[in-house]
Amino acid sequence: RLATNNQNIDSLIQVSQQSFYRMDKYLQKNNRGNLSALMICGAWLEGLYLSTQILKDHPYDKLAESIGEQKVLFNELLLILQNFQSEEYVANIVDELLTIKSIYDGIRITIEVGDPQSVEENGRLKIIQTETSTVHYTDEQMKQIITQTEIVRNKLIK
């Protein structure tokens, strides 16, 4: 299905997500939730690595903000992985990831709550959230995230 949909990005995303959900369901059913958590973490880390490498070569404020916003998801991923820390290899991965977390701990995200708005689109009511988030980071923190992500990612793929 991936090969036949290679020109349609939406189809590729949908097929990929369906495949992941089937793998996750299978792993959960067979008491291998640890592997599912590691797959999610690995995909997240690789995405962070690719984003930081792009940012390193092509500084762009929106990308830096997006990397900073990853703090929220990263903290959730760590909580999931910490459930499997009794396994030595997972504990080692968590230890590596904590070096990135120590940098993210200095980044602050503020959310300004706005009133939701309703809009009619194609005859359907659509609710639009108007809250905004602001990521507070320094150039030095972003450089540290870039460097540490590269170090951790390269250690883990050996």
PDB file of N, CA and C in Angstrom, residues 104-151:
ATOM      1  N   TYR A 104      15.833  20.666  28.260  1.00  0.00           N
ATOM      2  CA  TYR A 104      14.426  21.047  28.102  1.00  0.00           C
ATOM      3  C   TYR A 104      13.850  21.632  29.399  1.00  0.00           C
ATOM      4  N   ASP A 105      14.361  21.207  30.541  1.00  0.00           N
ATOM      5  CA  ASP A 105      13.850  21.718  31.812  1.00  0.00           C
ATOM      6  C   ASP A 105      13.984  23.238  31.908  1.00  0.00           C
ATOM      7  N   GLY A 106      14.950  23.820  31.214  1.00  0.00           N
ATOM      8  CA  GLY A 106      15.152  25.262  31.239  1.00  0.00           C
ATOM      9  C   GLY A 106      14.264  26.025  30.272  1.00  0.00           C
ATOM     10  N   ILE A 107      13.553  25.309  29.418  1.00  0.00           N
ATOM     11  CA  ILE A 107      12.659  25.947  28.444  1.00  0.00           C
ATOM     12  C   ILE A 107      11.272  26.065  29.072  1.00  0.00           C
ATOM     13  N   ARG A 108      10.682  27.229  28.902  1.00  0.00           N
ATOM     14  CA  ARG A 108       9.367  27.488  29.476  1.00  0.00           C
ATOM     15  C   ARG A 108       8.356  27.662  28.351  1.00  0.00           C
ATOM     16  N   ILE A 109       7.173  27.113  28.553  1.00  0.00           N
ATOM     17  CA  ILE A 109       6.081  27.265  27.588  1.00  0.00           C
ATOM     18  C   ILE A 109       4.903  27.889  28.321  1.00  0.00           C
ATOM     19  N   THR A 110       4.447  29.025  27.805  1.00  0.00           N
ATOM     20  CA  THR A 110       3.267  29.661  28.395  1.00  0.00           C
ATOM     21  C   THR A 110       2.108  29.552  27.410  1.00  0.00           C
ATOM     22  N   ILE A 111       0.927  29.357  27.963  1.00  0.00           N
ATOM     23  CA  ILE A 111      -0.275  29.214  27.139  1.00  0.00           C
ATOM     24  C   ILE A 111      -1.252  30.316  27.528  1.00  0.00           C
ATOM     25  N   GLU A 112      -1.683  31.050  26.529  1.00  0.00           N
ATOM     26  CA  GLU A 112      -2.693  32.081  26.734  1.00  0.00           C
ATOM     27  C   GLU A 112      -4.012  31.527  26.220  1.00  0.00           C
ATOM     28  N   VAL A 113      -4.934  31.344  27.141  1.00  0.00           N
ATOM     29  CA  VAL A 113      -6.220  30.746  26.801  1.00  0.00           C
ATOM     30  C   VAL A 113      -7.085  31.784  26.095  1.00  0.00           C
ATOM     31  N   GLY A 114      -7.675  31.360  25.000  1.00  0.00           N
ATOM     32  CA  GLY A 114      -8.600  32.213  24.255  1.00  0.00           C
ATOM     33  C   GLY A 114      -9.966  31.561  24.204  1.00  0.00           C
ATOM     34  N   ASP A 115     -10.959  32.322  23.829  1.00  0.00           N
ATOM     35  CA  ASP A 115     -12.312  31.788  23.713  1.00  0.00           C
ATOM     36  C   ASP A 115     -12.449  31.032  22.393  1.00  0.00           C
ATOM     37  N   PRO A 116     -12.995  29.810  22.435  1.00  0.00           N
ATOM     38  CA  PRO A 116     -13.205  29.069  21.195  1.00  0.00           C
ATOM     39  C   PRO A 116     -14.205  29.803  20.304  1.00  0.00           C
ATOM     40  N   GLN A 117     -14.027  29.648  19.003  1.00  0.00           N
ATOM     41  CA  GLN A 117     -14.921  30.278  18.037  1.00  0.00           C
ATOM     42  C   GLN A 117     -15.543  29.195  17.164  1.00  0.00           C
ATOM     43  N   SER A 118     -16.782  29.440  16.747  1.00  0.00           N
ATOM     44  CA  SER A 118     -17.430  28.491  15.845  1.00  0.00           C
ATOM     45  C   SER A 118     -17.515  29.116  14.461  1.00  0.00           C
ATOM     46  N   VAL A 119     -17.235  28.282  13.466  1.00  0.00           N
ATOM     47  CA  VAL A 119     -17.243  28.712  12.070  1.00  0.00           C
ATOM     48  C   VAL A 119     -17.952  27.632  11.266  1.00  0.00           C
ATOM     49  N   GLU A 120     -18.751  28.056  10.297  1.00  0.00           N
ATOM     50  CA  GLU A 120     -19.395  27.090   9.421  1.00  0.00           C
ATOM     51  C   GLU A 120     -18.503  26.888   8.203  1.00  0.00           C
ATOM     52  N   GLU A 121     -18.171  25.630   7.932  1.00  0.00           N
ATOM     53  CA  GLU A 121     -17.319  25.284   6.798  1.00  0.00           C
ATOM     54  C   GLU A 121     -17.960  24.135   6.050  1.00  0.00           C
ATOM     55  N   ASN A 122     -18.268  24.342   4.779  1.00  0.00           N
ATOM     56  CA  ASN A 122     -18.904  23.313   3.956  1.00  0.00           C
ATOM     57  C   ASN A 122     -20.182  22.777   4.604  1.00  0.00           C
ATOM     58  N   GLY A 123     -20.946  23.674   5.200  1.00  0.00           N
ATOM     59  CA  GLY A 123     -22.209  23.278   5.800  1.00  0.00           C
ATOM     60  C   GLY A 123     -22.078  22.585   7.140  1.00  0.00           C
ATOM     61  N   ARG A 124     -20.859  22.555   7.705  1.00  0.00           N
ATOM     62  CA  ARG A 124     -20.632  21.901   8.996  1.00  0.00           C
ATOM     63  C   ARG A 124     -20.083  22.907   9.979  1.00  0.00           C
ATOM     64  N   LEU A 125     -20.459  22.747  11.224  1.00  0.00           N
ATOM     65  CA  LEU A 125     -19.973  23.607  12.283  1.00  0.00           C
ATOM     66  C   LEU A 125     -18.589  23.131  12.711  1.00  0.00           C
ATOM     67  N   LYS A 126     -17.658  24.061  12.772  1.00  0.00           N
ATOM     68  CA  LYS A 126     -16.293  23.732  13.153  1.00  0.00           C
ATOM     69  C   LYS A 126     -15.902  24.642  14.312  1.00  0.00           C
ATOM     70  N   ILE A 127     -15.366  24.054  15.366  1.00  0.00           N
ATOM     71  CA  ILE A 127     -14.917  24.816  16.531  1.00  0.00           C
ATOM     72  C   ILE A 127     -13.417  25.063  16.387  1.00  0.00           C
ATOM     73  N   ILE A 128     -13.020  26.322  16.505  1.00  0.00           N
ATOM     74  CA  ILE A 128     -11.613  26.699  16.379  1.00  0.00           C
ATOM     75  C   ILE A 128     -11.121  27.192  17.736  1.00  0.00           C
ATOM     76  N   GLN A 129     -10.064  26.561  18.215  1.00  0.00           N
ATOM     77  CA  GLN A 129      -9.451  26.990  19.468  1.00  0.00           C
ATOM     78  C   GLN A 129      -8.594  28.219  19.193  1.00  0.00           C
ATOM     79  N   THR A 130      -8.645  29.191  20.071  1.00  0.00           N
ATOM     80  CA  THR A 130      -7.892  30.427  19.843  1.00  0.00           C
ATOM     81  C   THR A 130      -6.776  30.624  20.859  1.00  0.00           C
ATOM     82  N   GLU A 131      -6.462  29.572  21.602  1.00  0.00           N
ATOM     83  CA  GLU A 131      -5.366  29.703  22.554  1.00  0.00           C
ATOM     84  C   GLU A 131      -4.043  29.759  21.807  1.00  0.00           C
ATOM     85  N   THR A 132      -3.086  30.422  22.403  1.00  0.00           N
ATOM     86  CA  THR A 132      -1.755  30.508  21.804  1.00  0.00           C
ATOM     87  C   THR A 132      -0.722  30.073  22.822  1.00  0.00           C
ATOM     88  N   SER A 133       0.321  29.458  22.342  1.00  0.00           N
ATOM     89  CA  SER A 133       1.417  29.084  23.230  1.00  0.00           C
ATOM     90  C   SER A 133       2.674  29.806  22.777  1.00  0.00           C
ATOM     91  N   THR A 134       3.484  30.152  23.754  1.00  0.00           N
ATOM     92  CA  THR A 134       4.752  30.827  23.484  1.00  0.00           C
ATOM     93  C   THR A 134       5.858  30.006  24.120  1.00  0.00           C
ATOM     94  N   VAL A 135       6.877  29.713  23.338  1.00  0.00           N
ATOM     95  CA  VAL A 135       8.013  28.951  23.821  1.00  0.00           C
ATOM     96  C   VAL A 135       9.125  29.940  24.154  1.00  0.00           C
ATOM     97  N   HIS A 136       9.592  29.881  25.393  1.00  0.00           N
ATOM     98  CA  HIS A 136      10.646  30.783  25.851  1.00  0.00           C
ATOM     99  C   HIS A 136      11.945  29.984  25.934  1.00  0.00           C
ATOM    100  N   TYR A 137      12.873  30.296  25.059  1.00  0.00           N
ATOM    101  CA  TYR A 137      14.155  29.595  25.003  1.00  0.00           C
ATOM    102  C   TYR A 137      15.225  30.586  24.574  1.00  0.00           C
ATOM    103  N   THR A 138      16.476  30.208  24.846  1.00  0.00           N
ATOM    104  CA  THR A 138      17.594  31.019  24.398  1.00  0.00           C
ATOM    105  C   THR A 138      18.276  30.312  23.232  1.00  0.00           C
ATOM    106  N   ASP A 139      19.056  31.068  22.493  1.00  0.00           N
ATOM    107  CA  ASP A 139      19.827  30.456  21.402  1.00  0.00           C
ATOM    108  C   ASP A 139      20.771  29.396  21.954  1.00  0.00           C
ATOM    109  N   GLU A 140      21.320  29.638  23.135  1.00  0.00           N
ATOM    110  CA  GLU A 140      22.237  28.674  23.748  1.00  0.00           C
ATOM    111  C   GLU A 140      21.511  27.371  24.091  1.00  0.00           C
ATOM    112  N   GLN A 141      20.296  27.470  24.619  1.00  0.00           N
ATOM    113  CA  GLN A 141      19.525  26.259  24.915  1.00  0.00           C
ATOM    114  C   GLN A 141      19.244  25.471  23.643  1.00  0.00           C
ATOM    115  N   MET A 142      18.909  26.168  22.562  1.00  0.00           N
ATOM    116  CA  MET A 142      18.630  25.477  21.309  1.00  0.00           C
ATOM    117  C   MET A 142      19.892  24.805  20.783  1.00  0.00           C
ATOM    118  N   LYS A 143      21.037  25.469  20.892  1.00  0.00           N
ATOM    119  CA  LYS A 143      22.304  24.850  20.475  1.00  0.00           C
ATOM    120  C   LYS A 143      22.583  23.598  21.294  1.00  0.00           C
ATOM    121  N   GLN A 144      22.291  23.652  22.596  1.00  0.00           N
ATOM    122  CA  GLN A 144      22.505  22.487  23.460  1.00  0.00           C
ATOM    123  C   GLN A 144      21.579  21.336  23.076  1.00  0.00           C
ATOM    124  N   ILE A 145      20.333  21.648  22.752  1.00  0.00           N
ATOM    125  CA  ILE A 145      19.398  20.601  22.324  1.00  0.00           C
ATOM    126  C   ILE A 145      19.897  19.963  21.031  1.00  0.00           C
ATOM    127  N   ILE A 146      20.351  20.789  20.096  1.00  0.00           N
ATOM    128  CA  ILE A 146      20.879  20.263  18.828  1.00  0.00           C
ATOM    129  C   ILE A 146      22.042  19.315  19.100  1.00  0.00           C
ATOM    130  N   THR A 147      22.992  19.774  19.902  1.00  0.00           N
ATOM    131  CA  THR A 147      24.197  18.983  20.183  1.00  0.00           C
ATOM    132  C   THR A 147      23.871  17.704  20.937  1.00  0.00           C
ATOM    133  N   GLN A 148      23.081  17.825  22.002  1.00  0.00           N
ATOM    134  CA  GLN A 148      22.794  16.659  22.835  1.00  0.00           C
ATOM    135  C   GLN A 148      21.916  15.652  22.123  1.00  0.00           C
ATOM    136  N   THR A 149      20.985  16.120  21.310  1.00  0.00           N
ATOM    137  CA  THR A 149      20.147  15.197  20.535  1.00  0.00           C
ATOM    138  C   THR A 149      21.017  14.381  19.582  1.00  0.00           C
ATOM    139  N   GLU A 150      21.957  15.035  18.946  1.00  0.00           N
ATOM    140  CA  GLU A 150      22.857  14.326  18.033  1.00  0.00           C
ATOM    141  C   GLU A 150      23.689  13.287  18.782  1.00  0.00           C
ATOM    142  N   ILE A 151      24.209  13.651  19.951  1.00  0.00           N
ATOM    143  CA  ILE A 151      25.022  12.722  20.745  1.00  0.00           C
ATOM    144  C   ILE A 151      24.198  11.502  21.150  1.00  0.00           C
TER     145      ILE A 151
END
